[in-house]
Amino acid sequence: MPQTMTSADLRIHNQVRLLRAVHDAAEPFTRAEAARLLGIGRNTAAALVGELEQARLLHEVPAETSGRGRPTTLLVPHPQGPLAFAVDFREDTWTLAAAELGGAVTELETGEHDRTPNVFAEIRAAVARHETPRLTVLGFATSGPIRDGHRLHISHLGWDEVELGELIGPDWPRTVIDNDARLAGLAEARRGALRGMGTALHFHIDFDIGGTLLLAGDAQRGGHNIAGEFGHMPLSGSTLRCMCGVQGCWSLDVGANALIRRFGEAPGYGAGRELAQEVLRRAEAGDVEAGAALDDNAAALGKGLGALANALDPEAISLSGLGVELIRLRRAVIEAQCVEALMEFRRNEPPQIVAGKLGGAGPLRGAAEVAWDAVLNADWVKARLTGGR
Amino acid sequence: MPQTMTSADLRIHNQVRLLRAVHDAAEPFTRAEAARLLGIGRNTAAALVGELEQARLLHEVPAETSGRGRPTTLLVPHPQGPLAFAVDFREDTWTLAAAELGGAVTELETGEHDRTPNVFAEIRAAVARHETPRLTVLGFATSGPIRDGHRLHISHLGWDEVELGELIGPDWPRTVIDNDARLAGLAEARRGALRGMGTALHFHIDFDIGGTLLLAGDAQRGGHNIAGEFGHMPLSGSTLRCMCGVQGCWSLDVGANALIRRFGEAPGYGAGRELAQEVLRRAEAGDVEAGAALDDNAAALGKGLGALANALDPEAISLSGLGVELIRLRRAVIEAQCVEALMEFRRNEPPQIVAGKLGGAGPLRGAAEVAWDAVLNADWVKARLTGGR
DNA sequence: ACATTTTTGTTCGCGATAAGAACATAACAA
DNA sequence: TTGTTATGTTCTTATCGCGAACAAAAATGT
């Protein structure tokens, strides 16, 4: 029972609702619209916004008039307001960006790295180079599961059980870290192809398949923060043994490894991704063998999606990574196999299978979302309003 | 943006929190404890409770004193307060019960039925026989998916797309209907083996496997209210075709049908359940063939649970129906196969696999929960406080 | 050019809420 | 009997959002 409620908390509560609305909105809205949206009076809205402007959280700019009525103002993030930084930490590169309230993201810096934990110091240095008093919270996207929120398993870097505390020390700004596939899904749910869905799934297809279940715009984390390893269910009938230790994983039939295995290439990271791209190119050019590889990949993908849809009943499923190419080149195969894997009574209403709208920016955008989530709450807003900082 | 908030709504909000706390608590608590629990003052608590007593929602009874201090009162459901009725509608029988705020359930009546939609009229008549002004809402548990909340598919009764509106008319009390496996899971999450878990799974194993994902004590419903058909994912490697229209369903290897298929019995309902019980008895008595059938069942069950745990990362998994017997007789097999299906890095922390605590009462208890859920909200409490009804 | 309509901003008084302080009460303990 | 402890009760106070009335600024109509 956390949320105690006094009259004073009421004010904060409504201010958080207002900030959340501004953050989540696709387009900025006016103060009068905000009052209607929140179901409060215009006078109350004026008071709320006034305090938030004072705290440099919101800013009012004249709205271009449309129709009759007294002109009003648009509610936008304050130009000197708080900033969230977001980091997308990839196999051999990283990107640092700044995200305003409302979701606007500007890239600050990118770099390569040597695959050792030193990269975290590099990233910290990059953050320092762009440091500003506006920096409030940092969202960090990395691949691999993060057990209990603090133990990293990044297999393609050979990091087995790296303690987060040794990488992100007390000299870091307040930091929220999460899995990249999960964050990409969250970004699609908040600002992409899954916007407004009550139940949806997102999968990032690379060498592996990672994903997340999205409920009312929130990514599910599981009991130990390691939910989302959908690629390690036996959904497509493979008999091979997977690197994860399990036999028959879906990931063995879908993604880059499956694509290149048929051409005698060993599964692996690094060069494998280029090989997979080469297979895609050849398939697109009409190469029969490459086309068959693509067909198999798409078929296994569809089969798994259908099975998952039976259990979880998503309104839509979005894909990123290789999934985008698979949809572009083999949508029919995916959908046919998906429907075949659906229980008969569901087949007249299959889940939409769509390409993610955010492309490669998904993890970064998702990192910005969780960073803001960590801050858009009663406690932080209250402190900001009273303390001044 | 629903929840507008005025000072008056604040009172209701806290009263709903209080009612919810009373409803969810395992043991009744005192008014002073309630104040601490909700983080409000003793004076406020007194005012809240006073109004709720007036509205016949709560009742105060003297608490046996423990230690020093002025004696206080225990907060219990009002003896003339609202009642929820709950119905468990099964293959050939039904049960009607009354549920108090707080979850106490008393059975009112049971009956058999002829498997035609007439049974709904019978149940309605039974409700009428026990009708009281206290009756406020009715929860209804039935098997089979209920698409979009109003189209029933109960395959073992041969009901394909029965419109709920034709069964439950305007002469019914306010009614909430849901799937039995889902409700059983909900009941375990609220009052059984899954209590307090953030992420959990429940499966009811009968001829089929139905289940639900439970997040923070709430059962997930999916985009079309038909989530939970976990039995129709290809998790155990079967090559048979399922009655649902899909090949390789998990349900083909787990549950009563799988148990009796090995003895040449056709899958089906009715007598099949007794046959399955007979196999269990023989296995327990030492019959080798029956024991092997049980082994296979348990192995397929464990394999599937492991696969699902990879994707959804539950803290615990509870089972009902045949699952209880499978745990009793073959826990080792289930757990071994589950661990083998888990990704290696998860194996040192496998999900607990537990028997449901509520047994056959699960669906009924769950129906009571969703009935109360429909009523324990600001709108209803507000109406009750002001309107008097 | 001017009145009208429409929408929004602003001001002020009102009723209600929960908090907090002070005190009363009823048990137990020494 | 007296002190201790936990709770109930009463009263005052700061704050909140609402509603009503009015002012302001645009578009519209004549």
PDB file of N, CA and C in Angstrom, chain A residues 31-59:
ATOM      1  N   ARG A  31      -3.157  24.111 -23.396  1.00  0.00           N
ATOM      2  CA  ARG A  31      -3.502  24.054 -21.988  1.00  0.00           C
ATOM      3  C   ARG A  31      -4.984  23.737 -21.820  1.00  0.00           C
ATOM      4  N   ALA A  32      -5.810  24.300 -22.686  1.00  0.00           N
ATOM      5  CA  ALA A  32      -7.247  24.028 -22.594  1.00  0.00           C
ATOM      6  C   ALA A  32      -7.537  22.567 -22.906  1.00  0.00           C
ATOM      7  N   GLU A  33      -6.831  22.040 -23.912  1.00  0.00           N
ATOM      8  CA  GLU A  33      -7.007  20.619 -24.227  1.00  0.00           C
ATOM      9  C   GLU A  33      -6.560  19.757 -23.058  1.00  0.00           C
ATOM     10  N   ALA A  34      -5.497  20.181 -22.414  1.00  0.00           N
ATOM     11  CA  ALA A  34      -4.999  19.424 -21.269  1.00  0.00           C
ATOM     12  C   ALA A  34      -6.059  19.363 -20.169  1.00  0.00           C
ATOM     13  N   ALA A  35      -6.715  20.489 -19.944  1.00  0.00           N
ATOM     14  CA  ALA A  35      -7.752  20.518 -18.914  1.00  0.00           C
ATOM     15  C   ALA A  35      -8.855  19.513 -19.243  1.00  0.00           C
ATOM     16  N   ARG A  36      -9.266  19.509 -20.499  1.00  0.00           N
ATOM     17  CA  ARG A  36     -10.302  18.551 -20.895  1.00  0.00           C
ATOM     18  C   ARG A  36      -9.787  17.122 -20.763  1.00  0.00           C
ATOM     19  N   LEU A  37      -8.556  16.918 -21.198  1.00  0.00           N
ATOM     20  CA  LEU A  37      -7.968  15.574 -21.176  1.00  0.00           C
ATOM     21  C   LEU A  37      -7.918  15.018 -19.757  1.00  0.00           C
ATOM     22  N   LEU A  38      -7.494  15.831 -18.831  1.00  0.00           N
ATOM     23  CA  LEU A  38      -7.367  15.359 -17.453  1.00  0.00           C
ATOM     24  C   LEU A  38      -8.685  15.453 -16.692  1.00  0.00           C
ATOM     25  N   GLY A  39      -9.661  16.100 -17.294  1.00  0.00           N
ATOM     26  CA  GLY A  39     -10.930  16.244 -16.601  1.00  0.00           C
ATOM     27  C   GLY A  39     -10.864  17.233 -15.449  1.00  0.00           C
ATOM     28  N   ILE A  40     -10.074  18.266 -15.584  1.00  0.00           N
ATOM     29  CA  ILE A  40      -9.972  19.290 -14.543  1.00  0.00           C
ATOM     30  C   ILE A  40     -10.421  20.626 -15.123  1.00  0.00           C
ATOM     31  N   GLY A  41     -10.646  21.598 -14.264  1.00  0.00           N
ATOM     32  CA  GLY A  41     -11.079  22.903 -14.724  1.00  0.00           C
ATOM     33  C   GLY A  41      -9.940  23.686 -15.355  1.00  0.00           C
ATOM     34  N   ARG A  42     -10.274  24.706 -16.111  1.00  0.00           N
ATOM     35  CA  ARG A  42      -9.236  25.523 -16.745  1.00  0.00           C
ATOM     36  C   ARG A  42      -8.419  26.257 -15.692  1.00  0.00           C
ATOM     37  N   ASN A  43      -9.093  26.640 -14.629  1.00  0.00           N
ATOM     38  CA  ASN A  43      -8.381  27.347 -13.568  1.00  0.00           C
ATOM     39  C   ASN A  43      -7.348  26.437 -12.909  1.00  0.00           C
ATOM     40  N   THR A  44      -7.768  25.205 -12.627  1.00  0.00           N
ATOM     41  CA  THR A  44      -6.827  24.269 -12.030  1.00  0.00           C
ATOM     42  C   THR A  44      -5.656  24.003 -12.980  1.00  0.00           C
ATOM     43  N   ALA A  45      -5.976  23.834 -14.239  1.00  0.00           N
ATOM     44  CA  ALA A  45      -4.914  23.581 -15.213  1.00  0.00           C
ATOM     45  C   ALA A  45      -3.913  24.723 -15.206  1.00  0.00           C
ATOM     46  N   ALA A  46      -4.427  25.930 -15.132  1.00  0.00           N
ATOM     47  CA  ALA A  46      -3.522  27.078 -15.124  1.00  0.00           C
ATOM     48  C   ALA A  46      -2.590  27.012 -13.919  1.00  0.00           C
ATOM     49  N   ALA A  47      -3.150  26.654 -12.775  1.00  0.00           N
ATOM     50  CA  ALA A  47      -2.333  26.574 -11.568  1.00  0.00           C
ATOM     51  C   ALA A  47      -1.264  25.484 -11.694  1.00  0.00           C
ATOM     52  N   LEU A  48      -1.691  24.320 -12.170  1.00  0.00           N
ATOM     53  CA  LEU A  48      -0.742  23.210 -12.323  1.00  0.00           C
ATOM     54  C   LEU A  48       0.396  23.605 -13.248  1.00  0.00           C
ATOM     55  N   VAL A  49       0.017  24.121 -14.411  1.00  0.00           N
ATOM     56  CA  VAL A  49       1.036  24.456 -15.399  1.00  0.00           C
ATOM     57  C   VAL A  49       1.947  25.547 -14.864  1.00  0.00           C
ATOM     58  N   GLY A  50       1.366  26.492 -14.164  1.00  0.00           N
ATOM     59  CA  GLY A  50       2.176  27.563 -13.611  1.00  0.00           C
ATOM     60  C   GLY A  50       3.295  27.037 -12.732  1.00  0.00           C
ATOM     61  N   GLU A  51       2.949  26.123 -11.839  1.00  0.00           N
ATOM     62  CA  GLU A  51       3.977  25.573 -10.966  1.00  0.00           C
ATOM     63  C   GLU A  51       5.007  24.750 -11.739  1.00  0.00           C
ATOM     64  N   LEU A  52       4.511  24.040 -12.741  1.00  0.00           N
ATOM     65  CA  LEU A  52       5.442  23.210 -13.516  1.00  0.00           C
ATOM     66  C   LEU A  52       6.376  24.075 -14.362  1.00  0.00           C
ATOM     67  N   GLU A  53       5.873  25.198 -14.800  1.00  0.00           N
ATOM     68  CA  GLU A  53       6.730  26.135 -15.537  1.00  0.00           C
ATOM     69  C   GLU A  53       7.807  26.680 -14.602  1.00  0.00           C
ATOM     70  N   GLN A  54       7.367  27.024 -13.398  1.00  0.00           N
ATOM     71  CA  GLN A  54       8.301  27.502 -12.381  1.00  0.00           C
ATOM     72  C   GLN A  54       9.412  26.482 -12.127  1.00  0.00           C
ATOM     73  N   ALA A  55       9.029  25.226 -12.102  1.00  0.00           N
ATOM     74  CA  ALA A  55      10.006  24.162 -11.831  1.00  0.00           C
ATOM     75  C   ALA A  55      10.771  23.774 -13.093  1.00  0.00           C
ATOM     76  N   ARG A  56      10.576  24.540 -14.150  1.00  0.00           N
ATOM     77  CA  ARG A  56      11.235  24.255 -15.430  1.00  0.00           C
ATOM     78  C   ARG A  56      10.963  22.823 -15.914  1.00  0.00           C
ATOM     79  N   LEU A  57       9.718  22.440 -15.795  1.00  0.00           N
ATOM     80  CA  LEU A  57       9.340  21.133 -16.333  1.00  0.00           C
ATOM     81  C   LEU A  57       8.516  21.298 -17.598  1.00  0.00           C
ATOM     82  N   LEU A  58       7.660  22.293 -17.608  1.00  0.00           N
ATOM     83  CA  LEU A  58       6.881  22.574 -18.813  1.00  0.00           C
ATOM     84  C   LEU A  58       7.140  24.001 -19.249  1.00  0.00           C
ATOM     85  N   HIS A  59       6.842  24.243 -20.496  1.00  0.00           N
ATOM     86  CA  HIS A  59       6.968  25.587 -21.023  1.00  0.00           C
ATOM     87  C   HIS A  59       5.750  25.852 -21.891  1.00  0.00           C
TER      88      HIS A  59
END
